[in-house]
Amino acid sequence: MAASQGHGRNGLKKSPWTPKEDQKLIRYMKRHGEPTRWTEVPKLARLNRCGKSCRLRWSQYLKPGIKRGNFSQDEEDTIIRLQSAHGNRWVFIATQLPGRTDSEIKNYWNTSLKKKLAKKEIPPATQTPLFQPLLAAAVFLDSCANYIRDYALRLHSDARLPNPQRHGVGFISTDPTGAFPAQGPGFNYQAMEDPTVYYPDQFGPLITNFLNTIPFPQLNQNYAGHVGSLLGNIPPATQTPIQPLLPVADWLASTAAYLRSYAPGLHSNAQLPNLHSLHNPVVQQGFGDITPDPEAQLHGVGSISTDAAGALPGQGPGFNYQAMENPTVYNHPDQFGHLITSIPNMGVLIPDPKVNNNYAADLGSLFGNVPNAGSTPALMVSESSERSMTNQVENEMTPPTEEISPLEAWLEEFLSAENGETSDSFCGDVALV
DNA sequence: AAATCTCGCAACCGCAACATC
DNA sequence: GGATGTTGCGGTTGCGAGATT
C-alpha cells in the first residue's frame, strides 16, 4: 500500500480493510443506502476511516454486482480496443464491462495487458500524428450525438419551432439556466441565424471550444459548415422534431465510431502516398522525412484503410494509406469496402441523402480535404451496435419506407461485384468521383 | 531451506472539478 | 466572488504470495 501500515497523521486507519470493517460498512449501506456525504459515513458506521476510504472500499469491492476474478478473452479484447481508442479513461471503459470497476481494469491493464501488447511489438497508435485529432473529433461528435438524443427524447409532443419559415434553420442548443418559457424543460430549439430570438446562442461557444482542441483547420471549417447544413436539411414543417433529430444523432455517433475504429489502426511507420494532399503541417511534421510521391498528387485523397490480410507491400503491418479515388494506386483493390462490409448490422443507414453527402464530404475533409468524396464507400459507414437505443426509438417513430436508399443501392452493387463480377468494375465504380 | 525476484492487487495520493457556505 | 469542503478520477506505491535461484 502506498501509505504506511497503521494510522495516518489524523489518527485514522490506513491499512487493508479487515472483514470486520467490511461488515460494518456493508451493514451501514444496507440500512441507509448510498450517502450524499461520504464524510459522514465513518462516524455513523463507527469506522476509524476517512470518508474517501469508505467510498472507495464500497464502490470498488463491496458493492453488490461487482464481478471479481479472471478477465475473459472478450473482456480483454474490449479493454484493448477501448484503451486504444479512448486512452486511459478507465471509468468510461468500465461502463462497457458490466460488473468490472475502473480500478480493476486499470490494474489489469497496468500489470498484464500492457506487457502483453509490448511483447507483440505493436507500435502504440497513440504516437501517430493523426490519432489524437481523430479521437478529439470522435469525442466531440459523440457528445453532440448525446446532446441531441438527450434533448430529442425530452421533447414534448407539442414542442414547436420558434419560427421555421422566417429563420430557416432550427438548431439545438442548451440553456444552462433552464428551459424556454414556452417549451419543455431543458430544451431549446432556436433559430441559428438569429440567436437572439430567445436567448443568446449557447451552441456557438461549444463549437468554438471544440475547434480550439484539434489541429485540423480544414476539419474545423467543414465541421462548422456541416453541422449547419445537416440540421438545415431537416424539414421541420412535416415532422415532429424528434424524427429528424434522432437520425442526426445517429449520424454523429456513427461518424464518431468510424473515427474511433480507424484511429487505433494507425501505426507509426505508416506511409502516406500523398503527403501534400493533407495540407496539414501537423501531419506532415509527424511523418517526418517521408518523401511525397509526385505521382500521387494525381490521386488527391489519401484515405486510411486496413487490409484484412495484412499490410500492403512497403507499408506498416495492418495499415494502408491509399488513394481512395484510385484504388489501383498500389495495384491493390480498395480494402476499404471490405472492411466496411465486415461491420455488423450494416444496412441501417442514414435516411437523408443530403446527410450522406455531407458525411462523405466531411470524411474527405478529414483525410485529405478534397471535394467530391461523395461517391466513396465512406458513405456506408454505420455502426449500429452503438446506437441500439436510438434505433429502437427511431423505429417506433418513423414509418418504414419501401424506397431503396442510395446507400443500399451501393451495397447491392458492391455485393454483386463481390459475387462474381470483376473487382475492377467494383473498384472503378467506387473510385469514380 | 533460505534468499531473492516478480507480479498482482488493494489502498492511498494528488489534482481537478464541482458544490456549498 | 472567494474560501472551504467534497467527490471523482487516474497515477503510484507497497504488501504479500508465488516463482525462481
CSV table of N, CA, C and O in Angstrom, one decimal, chain A residues 331-374:
chain,number,residue,atom,x,y,z
A,331,ASN,N,-1.8,-1.1,-57.1
A,331,ASN,CA,-2.2,-2.3,-57.7
A,331,ASN,C,-3.0,-3.2,-56.8
A,331,ASN,O,-2.8,-4.4,-56.8
A,332,HIS,N,-3.6,-2.6,-55.9
A,332,HIS,CA,-4.5,-3.4,-55.0
A,332,HIS,C,-5.9,-2.9,-55.1
A,332,HIS,O,-6.1,-1.7,-55.2
A,333,PRO,N,-6.9,-3.8,-55.0
A,333,PRO,CA,-8.2,-3.3,-54.9
A,333,PRO,C,-8.4,-2.5,-53.6
A,333,PRO,O,-7.7,-2.7,-52.6
A,334,ASP,N,-9.4,-1.7,-53.5
A,334,ASP,CA,-9.7,-0.9,-52.4
A,334,ASP,C,-10.0,-1.8,-51.2
A,334,ASP,O,-11.0,-2.6,-51.3
A,335,GLN,N,-9.3,-1.7,-50.1
A,335,GLN,CA,-9.6,-2.5,-48.9
A,335,GLN,C,-10.7,-1.9,-48.1
A,335,GLN,O,-11.2,-2.6,-47.2
A,336,PHE,N,-11.0,-0.7,-48.4
A,336,PHE,CA,-11.9,0.0,-47.5
A,336,PHE,C,-13.3,-0.6,-47.5
A,336,PHE,O,-13.9,-0.8,-46.5
A,337,GLY,N,-13.7,-0.9,-48.7
A,337,GLY,CA,-15.1,-1.5,-48.9
A,337,GLY,C,-15.2,-2.8,-48.1
A,337,GLY,O,-16.2,-3.1,-47.5
A,338,HIS,N,-14.1,-3.6,-48.2
A,338,HIS,CA,-14.2,-4.9,-47.5
A,338,HIS,C,-14.3,-4.7,-46.0
A,338,HIS,O,-15.0,-5.5,-45.3
A,339,LEU,N,-13.6,-3.8,-45.5
A,339,LEU,CA,-13.7,-3.5,-44.1
A,339,LEU,C,-15.1,-3.1,-43.7
A,339,LEU,O,-15.6,-3.6,-42.7
A,340,ILE,N,-15.6,-2.2,-44.4
A,340,ILE,CA,-16.9,-1.7,-44.1
A,340,ILE,C,-18.0,-2.9,-44.1
A,340,ILE,O,-18.8,-2.9,-43.2
A,341,THR,N,-17.9,-3.8,-45.0
A,341,THR,CA,-18.8,-4.8,-45.1
A,341,THR,C,-18.7,-5.8,-43.9
A,341,THR,O,-19.6,-6.5,-43.6
A,342,SER,N,-17.6,-5.7,-43.2
A,342,SER,CA,-17.4,-6.6,-42.0
A,342,SER,C,-18.1,-6.0,-40.8
A,342,SER,O,-18.2,-6.6,-39.7
A,343,ILE,N,-18.5,-4.7,-40.9
A,343,ILE,CA,-19.2,-4.1,-39.7
A,343,ILE,C,-20.6,-4.7,-39.5
A,343,ILE,O,-21.3,-4.8,-40.5
A,344,PRO,N,-20.8,-5.3,-38.3
A,344,PRO,CA,-22.1,-6.0,-38.1
A,344,PRO,C,-23.3,-5.1,-38.3
A,344,PRO,O,-23.2,-3.9,-38.0
A,345,ASN,N,-24.3,-5.6,-38.8
A,345,ASN,CA,-25.6,-4.9,-38.9
A,345,ASN,C,-25.6,-3.7,-39.8
A,345,ASN,O,-26.4,-2.8,-39.6
A,346,MET,N,-24.6,-3.7,-40.6
A,346,MET,CA,-24.6,-2.5,-41.5
A,346,MET,C,-25.9,-2.6,-42.4
A,346,MET,O,-26.3,-3.7,-42.8
A,347,GLY,N,-26.4,-1.6,-42.7
A,347,GLY,CA,-27.6,-1.6,-43.5
A,347,GLY,C,-28.7,-0.7,-42.9
A,347,GLY,O,-29.6,-0.2,-43.6
A,348,VAL,N,-28.5,-0.4,-41.6
A,348,VAL,CA,-29.4,0.6,-41.0
A,348,VAL,C,-28.7,1.9,-41.3
A,348,VAL,O,-27.7,2.3,-40.7
A,349,LEU,N,-29.1,2.6,-42.3
A,349,LEU,CA,-28.3,3.7,-42.8
A,349,LEU,C,-29.0,5.0,-42.6
A,349,LEU,O,-30.2,5.1,-42.3
A,350,ILE,N,-28.2,6.0,-42.9
A,350,ILE,CA,-28.7,7.4,-42.7
A,350,ILE,C,-29.8,7.7,-43.8
A,350,ILE,O,-29.6,7.5,-44.9
A,351,PRO,N,-30.9,8.1,-43.4
A,351,PRO,CA,-32.1,8.2,-44.3
A,351,PRO,C,-32.0,9.4,-45.2
A,351,PRO,O,-32.7,9.3,-46.2
A,352,ASP,N,-31.3,10.4,-44.9
A,352,ASP,CA,-31.3,11.6,-45.8
A,352,ASP,C,-30.1,11.6,-46.7
A,352,ASP,O,-29.0,11.7,-46.2
A,353,PRO,N,-30.3,11.6,-48.0
A,353,PRO,CA,-29.2,11.6,-48.9
A,353,PRO,C,-28.3,12.8,-48.8
A,353,PRO,O,-27.1,12.7,-49.0
A,354,LYS,N,-28.9,13.9,-48.4
A,354,LYS,CA,-28.1,15.1,-48.2
A,354,LYS,C,-27.1,14.9,-47.0
A,354,LYS,O,-26.0,15.3,-47.1
A,355,VAL,N,-27.7,14.2,-46.0
A,355,VAL,CA,-26.8,13.9,-44.9
A,355,VAL,C,-25.7,13.1,-45.3
A,355,VAL,O,-24.5,13.3,-45.0
A,356,ASN,N,-26.0,12.1,-46.2
A,356,ASN,CA,-24.9,11.2,-46.6
A,356,ASN,C,-23.8,11.9,-47.4
A,356,ASN,O,-22.7,11.7,-47.1
A,357,ASN,N,-24.3,12.8,-48.2
A,357,ASN,CA,-23.3,13.6,-49.0
A,357,ASN,C,-22.4,14.4,-48.1
A,357,ASN,O,-21.2,14.5,-48.2
A,358,ASN,N,-23.1,15.0,-47.1
A,358,ASN,CA,-22.3,15.8,-46.2
A,358,ASN,C,-21.3,15.0,-45.4
A,358,ASN,O,-20.2,15.4,-45.1
A,359,TYR,N,-21.8,13.8,-45.1
A,359,TYR,CA,-21.0,12.9,-44.3
A,359,TYR,C,-19.7,12.5,-45.1
A,359,TYR,O,-18.6,12.6,-44.6
A,360,ALA,N,-19.9,12.1,-46.3
A,360,ALA,CA,-18.8,11.8,-47.1
A,360,ALA,C,-17.9,12.9,-47.3
A,360,ALA,O,-16.6,12.8,-47.3
A,361,ALA,N,-18.4,14.1,-47.6
A,361,ALA,CA,-17.6,15.3,-47.7
A,361,ALA,C,-16.8,15.5,-46.5
A,361,ALA,O,-15.6,15.9,-46.5
A,362,ASP,N,-17.4,15.3,-45.4
A,362,ASP,CA,-16.7,15.5,-44.1
A,362,ASP,C,-15.6,14.6,-43.9
A,362,ASP,O,-14.5,14.9,-43.5
A,363,LEU,N,-15.8,13.3,-44.3
A,363,LEU,CA,-14.7,12.4,-44.2
A,363,LEU,C,-13.6,12.8,-45.1
A,363,LEU,O,-12.4,12.7,-44.8
A,364,GLY,N,-14.0,13.2,-46.3
A,364,GLY,CA,-13.0,13.7,-47.2
A,364,GLY,C,-12.2,14.8,-46.6
A,364,GLY,O,-10.9,14.8,-46.7
A,365,SER,N,-12.8,15.7,-45.9
A,365,SER,CA,-12.1,16.8,-45.3
A,365,SER,C,-11.2,16.3,-44.2
A,365,SER,O,-10.1,16.8,-44.0
A,366,LEU,N,-11.6,15.2,-43.6
A,366,LEU,CA,-10.7,14.7,-42.5
A,366,LEU,C,-9.4,14.1,-43.1
A,366,LEU,O,-8.4,14.3,-42.6
A,367,PHE,N,-9.6,13.4,-44.2
A,367,PHE,CA,-8.5,12.6,-44.7
A,367,PHE,C,-7.7,13.3,-45.8
A,367,PHE,O,-6.8,12.8,-46.3
A,368,GLY,N,-8.2,14.4,-46.3
A,368,GLY,CA,-7.5,15.0,-47.4
A,368,GLY,C,-8.1,16.3,-47.9
A,368,GLY,O,-7.4,17.0,-48.6
A,369,ASN,N,-9.3,16.5,-47.5
A,369,ASN,CA,-9.9,17.8,-47.8
A,369,ASN,C,-10.0,18.0,-49.3
A,369,ASN,O,-9.6,19.0,-49.8
A,370,VAL,N,-10.5,17.0,-50.0
A,370,VAL,CA,-10.7,17.3,-51.4
A,370,VAL,C,-12.2,17.1,-51.7
A,370,VAL,O,-12.9,16.4,-50.9
A,371,PRO,N,-12.7,17.8,-52.7
A,371,PRO,CA,-14.1,17.7,-53.0
A,371,PRO,C,-14.5,16.4,-53.6
A,371,PRO,O,-13.6,15.5,-53.9
A,372,ASN,N,-15.8,16.2,-53.7
A,372,ASN,CA,-16.3,15.0,-54.4
A,372,ASN,C,-16.0,13.7,-53.8
A,372,ASN,O,-15.8,12.7,-54.5
A,373,ALA,N,-15.9,13.7,-52.5
A,373,ALA,CA,-15.8,12.4,-51.8
A,373,ALA,C,-17.1,11.7,-51.8
A,373,ALA,O,-17.2,10.6,-51.2
A,374,GLY,N,-18.1,12.3,-52.3
A,374,GLY,CA,-19.5,11.8,-52.1
A,374,GLY,C,-19.7,10.4,-52.7
A,374,GLY,O,-20.6,9.7,-52.3
